[in-house]
Amino acid sequence: MGQEAVVGKIILEGNLCLASSLLIGAGQGSDAGNDKDIHVLKNKKGTPIIPGTSAAGVLRSMIRDSIPQYEADLFGEIKEGNQKSGASNGIQSSVNIDDIVLKNGKIAFRDGVSIDSYTGSAIQGAKFDYEVVDSGATGKFYLEMTLRGWHLEDKNDIKSPIRHDIIQVVQYLRDRMKKGIQLGALTSKGFGCAVLTEDALGLFDFGKKQDVLAWLGNEEHHAKQASVQLTAPSDITAEEKNLLTVEADFAICGSLIIRDYDTDEKTKDGKPIAAVMLKRHGRYVIPGTTLKGVLRHRTEDILRQFSCETVGLENLMGSAKSDNEDEKKVKSRFFVREAEFSGEDGSVAGAVQQRNRIDRFTGGTIDAALFATKPVWQMKNGQKALHLSFGIRKASEAEAGLALFLLRDLWRGNIAIGGEKGIGRGRLLGLHATIRYRDDVWELGEKGKVMSGDMKKLNSFAEQFMDKEAH
């Protein structure tokens, strides 16, 4: 037998659960209608799906970034062939992933608007809306890996055992999926977080009679039919290189509002409320799109302070503005997570505030211009109201310094999030933060004091950022 001979199968299956909203677009050629700028991908029955190609691409990228030496073993490779014959010496992919049907997937609608970085106001004609699959949806995940001769300890001996490191790599994928992966579009804005639950991982070794019979004797194949159940965690602990993450707890300085356009809430006397704080599944939230936009604009401000304008901004934050198909788009390395108000009971609450419009020329009230808004308010001073998470992939030390400046401005309330900033809404007060970069961890406490970790390193990151951007 040659090295292409099938010597076994590995099956990984379970439930894939969405921890945040998912956007995988149907494309311009879809017949979904034109009531939204982007529609989610659905099957013929109208049920949202995650294509197996999307999942395979994410897992392949994960292997390439952490343990690239195994990319070809699992996902194959294409090599340049003989130009005269057109033949290639590529290796076919060993991994096959079924489409994931999100049977309980609820379609929600999101909208947004582009903001002018100089004026801070909305750009005319730049409002957009799109569909998403709401968090909480689940679907069956099924991965089948075909083991061939090159996956054996001795490629030329069909009786040789299956390579232990290949098994470890599949276990590593399983472990990473249990921690959470990101699928689809807008992942840098917190979309597409998915977690594998109720997982099973089984090895069919066709050198064993019982595995051959189990495979041939069943029309549908499942991990638990295999003789070897791979339940132990992988010995591989590879993580992304130069990954910087910031996890921080905040209180609100007063109130905060991000308008929910999909509500018709009214006051006690039956009058419509002009603006209501956004909720997801009964909890107040700050969408990742809002948080990413705020931090991007603050980054521009910081760079301008050092007379750098936006040099390096698109390399960090990404860019897809160009209509030129030949111009390379840049994927964002800066990412955020959707933030829930998950503080202690009673630390925040929504409350209606009545306001009146003022004539800017006379300074008096405008007749019949009374209106109400319902922001979220900090009810107990100094208690945790929400948790923010952001970070940078493949971060340089200068970019780590930039992240510290962003955290500082959030901590001191210098960055306002959401609407009605002009009347003081949206400012935060830092309570606690954890910063991770490479092998180092720092803990920040009250007033930004460094509780643990090497403070000199943090200072050096800030100095490198200023040195880099000032010249």
PDB file of N, CA and C in Angstrom, residues 242-245 299 312-313 315-317 333-334 390-407 436-437 458 460-469:
ATOM      1  N   ASN A 242       2.919  36.906  21.000  1.00  0.00           N
ATOM      2  CA  ASN A 242       2.803  38.361  21.170  1.00  0.00           C
ATOM      3  C   ASN A 242       1.349  38.827  21.256  1.00  0.00           C
ATOM      4  N   LEU A 243       0.524  38.020  21.934  1.00  0.00           N
ATOM      5  CA  LEU A 243      -0.873  38.400  22.149  1.00  0.00           C
ATOM      6  C   LEU A 243      -0.976  39.261  23.400  1.00  0.00           C
ATOM      7  N   LEU A 244      -1.558  40.441  23.255  1.00  0.00           N
ATOM      8  CA  LEU A 244      -1.787  41.329  24.393  1.00  0.00           C
ATOM      9  C   LEU A 244      -3.283  41.386  24.683  1.00  0.00           C
ATOM     10  N   THR A 245      -3.675  41.174  25.943  1.00  0.00           N
ATOM     11  CA  THR A 245      -5.077  41.268  26.330  1.00  0.00           C
ATOM     12  C   THR A 245      -5.226  42.164  27.549  1.00  0.00           C
ATOM     13  N   THR A 299      -7.656  56.218  19.480  1.00  0.00           N
ATOM     14  CA  THR A 299      -6.305  55.933  18.991  1.00  0.00           C
ATOM     15  C   THR A 299      -5.854  57.011  18.009  1.00  0.00           C
ATOM     16  N   GLY A 312       0.254  54.021  10.730  1.00  0.00           N
ATOM     17  CA  GLY A 312       0.187  52.764  11.463  1.00  0.00           C
ATOM     18  C   GLY A 312      -1.198  52.412  11.952  1.00  0.00           C
ATOM     19  N   LEU A 313      -2.170  53.315  11.823  1.00  0.00           N
ATOM     20  CA  LEU A 313      -3.510  53.049  12.346  1.00  0.00           C
ATOM     21  C   LEU A 313      -4.182  51.905  11.602  1.00  0.00           C
ATOM     22  N   ASN A 315      -2.830  49.522   9.853  1.00  0.00           N
ATOM     23  CA  ASN A 315      -2.128  48.269  10.099  1.00  0.00           C
ATOM     24  C   ASN A 315      -2.593  47.632  11.403  1.00  0.00           C
ATOM     25  N   LEU A 316      -2.969  48.460  12.368  1.00  0.00           N
ATOM     26  CA  LEU A 316      -3.433  47.963  13.662  1.00  0.00           C
ATOM     27  C   LEU A 316      -4.932  47.699  13.664  1.00  0.00           C
ATOM     28  N   MET A 317      -5.711  48.670  13.218  1.00  0.00           N
ATOM     29  CA  MET A 317      -7.169  48.602  13.316  1.00  0.00           C
ATOM     30  C   MET A 317      -7.843  47.986  12.094  1.00  0.00           C
ATOM     31  N   ARG A 333      -5.923  43.790  13.766  1.00  0.00           N
ATOM     32  CA  ARG A 333      -5.274  43.019  14.834  1.00  0.00           C
ATOM     33  C   ARG A 333      -5.773  43.458  16.206  1.00  0.00           C
ATOM     34  N   PHE A 334      -6.498  44.566  16.230  1.00  0.00           N
ATOM     35  CA  PHE A 334      -7.068  45.074  17.481  1.00  0.00           C
ATOM     36  C   PHE A 334      -8.478  44.496  17.616  1.00  0.00           C
ATOM     37  N   PHE A 390     -10.368  44.007  25.664  1.00  0.00           N
ATOM     38  CA  PHE A 390      -9.820  44.330  24.347  1.00  0.00           C
ATOM     39  C   PHE A 390      -8.374  43.855  24.288  1.00  0.00           C
ATOM     40  N   GLY A 391      -7.810  43.808  23.094  1.00  0.00           N
ATOM     41  CA  GLY A 391      -6.437  43.324  22.958  1.00  0.00           C
ATOM     42  C   GLY A 391      -5.891  43.542  21.560  1.00  0.00           C
ATOM     43  N   ILE A 392      -4.642  43.118  21.382  1.00  0.00           N
ATOM     44  CA  ILE A 392      -3.944  43.267  20.101  1.00  0.00           C
ATOM     45  C   ILE A 392      -3.220  41.963  19.787  1.00  0.00           C
ATOM     46  N   ARG A 393      -3.443  41.433  18.600  1.00  0.00           N
ATOM     47  CA  ARG A 393      -2.724  40.243  18.152  1.00  0.00           C
ATOM     48  C   ARG A 393      -1.397  40.655  17.515  1.00  0.00           C
ATOM     49  N   LYS A 394      -0.383  39.833  17.740  1.00  0.00           N
ATOM     50  CA  LYS A 394       0.955  40.099  17.202  1.00  0.00           C
ATOM     51  C   LYS A 394       1.401  41.514  17.566  1.00  0.00           C
ATOM     52  N   ALA A 395       1.230  41.853  18.826  1.00  0.00           N
ATOM     53  CA  ALA A 395       1.492  43.218  19.288  1.00  0.00           C
ATOM     54  C   ALA A 395       2.978  43.461  19.480  1.00  0.00           C
ATOM     55  N   SER A 396       3.456  44.587  18.980  1.00  0.00           N
ATOM     56  CA  SER A 396       4.812  45.038  19.285  1.00  0.00           C
ATOM     57  C   SER A 396       4.791  45.702  20.656  1.00  0.00           C
ATOM     58  N   GLU A 397       5.969  45.968  21.206  1.00  0.00           N
ATOM     59  CA  GLU A 397       6.027  46.617  22.514  1.00  0.00           C
ATOM     60  C   GLU A 397       5.488  48.045  22.434  1.00  0.00           C
ATOM     61  N   ALA A 398       5.695  48.715  21.303  1.00  0.00           N
ATOM     62  CA  ALA A 398       5.140  50.062  21.128  1.00  0.00           C
ATOM     63  C   ALA A 398       3.617  50.018  21.099  1.00  0.00           C
ATOM     64  N   GLU A 399       3.037  48.994  20.451  1.00  0.00           N
ATOM     65  CA  GLU A 399       1.580  48.853  20.421  1.00  0.00           C
ATOM     66  C   GLU A 399       1.038  48.497  21.798  1.00  0.00           C
ATOM     67  N   ALA A 400       1.826  47.745  22.577  1.00  0.00           N
ATOM     68  CA  ALA A 400       1.433  47.484  23.967  1.00  0.00           C
ATOM     69  C   ALA A 400       1.362  48.793  24.743  1.00  0.00           C
ATOM     70  N   GLY A 401       2.296  49.706  24.463  1.00  0.00           N
ATOM     71  CA  GLY A 401       2.263  51.022  25.089  1.00  0.00           C
ATOM     72  C   GLY A 401       1.018  51.800  24.706  1.00  0.00           C
ATOM     73  N   LEU A 402       0.607  51.710  23.436  1.00  0.00           N
ATOM     74  CA  LEU A 402      -0.622  52.369  22.990  1.00  0.00           C
ATOM     75  C   LEU A 402      -1.827  51.831  23.755  1.00  0.00           C
ATOM     76  N   ALA A 403      -1.878  50.506  23.958  1.00  0.00           N
ATOM     77  CA  ALA A 403      -2.987  49.904  24.708  1.00  0.00           C
ATOM     78  C   ALA A 403      -3.050  50.444  26.131  1.00  0.00           C
ATOM     79  N   LEU A 404      -1.888  50.721  26.722  1.00  0.00           N
ATOM     80  CA  LEU A 404      -1.858  51.294  28.074  1.00  0.00           C
ATOM     81  C   LEU A 404      -2.460  52.699  28.089  1.00  0.00           C
ATOM     82  N   PHE A 405      -2.189  53.489  27.047  1.00  0.00           N
ATOM     83  CA  PHE A 405      -2.778  54.824  26.966  1.00  0.00           C
ATOM     84  C   PHE A 405      -4.301  54.738  26.828  1.00  0.00           C
ATOM     85  N   LEU A 406      -4.789  53.760  26.056  1.00  0.00           N
ATOM     86  CA  LEU A 406      -6.234  53.584  25.912  1.00  0.00           C
ATOM     87  C   LEU A 406      -6.866  53.186  27.243  1.00  0.00           C
ATOM     88  N   LEU A 407      -6.215  52.255  27.956  1.00  0.00           N
ATOM     89  CA  LEU A 407      -6.726  51.849  29.267  1.00  0.00           C
ATOM     90  C   LEU A 407      -6.732  53.029  30.234  1.00  0.00           C
ATOM     91  N   ARG A 436      -2.189  41.095  30.147  1.00  0.00           N
ATOM     92  CA  ARG A 436      -1.334  39.953  29.815  1.00  0.00           C
ATOM     93  C   ARG A 436      -0.619  40.236  28.497  1.00  0.00           C
ATOM     94  N   TYR A 437       0.691  40.011  28.509  1.00  0.00           N
ATOM     95  CA  TYR A 437       1.483  40.207  27.287  1.00  0.00           C
ATOM     96  C   TYR A 437       2.679  39.275  27.352  1.00  0.00           C
ATOM     97  N   LEU A 458       6.009  48.035  32.085  1.00  0.00           N
ATOM     98  CA  LEU A 458       4.886  48.823  31.582  1.00  0.00           C
ATOM     99  C   LEU A 458       5.350  50.208  31.151  1.00  0.00           C
ATOM    100  N   SER A 460       8.295  51.009  30.175  1.00  0.00           N
ATOM    101  CA  SER A 460       9.134  50.901  28.971  1.00  0.00           C
ATOM    102  C   SER A 460       8.276  50.776  27.715  1.00  0.00           C
ATOM    103  N   PHE A 461       7.107  50.088  27.823  1.00  0.00           N
ATOM    104  CA  PHE A 461       6.206  49.984  26.669  1.00  0.00           C
ATOM    105  C   PHE A 461       5.679  51.365  26.286  1.00  0.00           C
ATOM    106  N   ALA A 462       5.279  52.146  27.294  1.00  0.00           N
ATOM    107  CA  ALA A 462       4.774  53.496  27.023  1.00  0.00           C
ATOM    108  C   ALA A 462       5.858  54.370  26.402  1.00  0.00           C
ATOM    109  N   GLU A 463       7.085  54.237  26.895  1.00  0.00           N
ATOM    110  CA  GLU A 463       8.192  55.030  26.356  1.00  0.00           C
ATOM    111  C   GLU A 463       8.492  54.639  24.916  1.00  0.00           C
ATOM    112  N   GLN A 464       8.422  53.325  24.621  1.00  0.00           N
ATOM    113  CA  GLN A 464       8.683  52.885  23.245  1.00  0.00           C
ATOM    114  C   GLN A 464       7.611  53.408  22.299  1.00  0.00           C
ATOM    115  N   PHE A 465       6.359  53.438  22.763  1.00  0.00           N
ATOM    116  CA  PHE A 465       5.295  53.992  21.919  1.00  0.00           C
ATOM    117  C   PHE A 465       5.560  55.463  21.622  1.00  0.00           C
ATOM    118  N   MET A 466       5.901  56.231  22.643  1.00  0.00           N
ATOM    119  CA  MET A 466       6.138  57.662  22.436  1.00  0.00           C
ATOM    120  C   MET A 466       7.357  57.904  21.559  1.00  0.00           C
ATOM    121  N   ASP A 467       8.399  57.095  21.749  1.00  0.00           N
ATOM    122  CA  ASP A 467       9.596  57.246  20.914  1.00  0.00           C
ATOM    123  C   ASP A 467       9.291  56.906  19.468  1.00  0.00           C
ATOM    124  N   LYS A 468       8.504  55.834  19.272  1.00  0.00           N
ATOM    125  CA  LYS A 468       8.200  55.387  17.911  1.00  0.00           C
ATOM    126  C   LYS A 468       7.316  56.388  17.179  1.00  0.00           C
ATOM    127  N   GLU A 469       6.300  56.936  17.879  1.00  0.00           N
ATOM    128  CA  GLU A 469       5.334  57.782  17.208  1.00  0.00           C
ATOM    129  C   GLU A 469       5.783  59.245  17.111  1.00  0.00           C
TER     130      GLU A 469
END
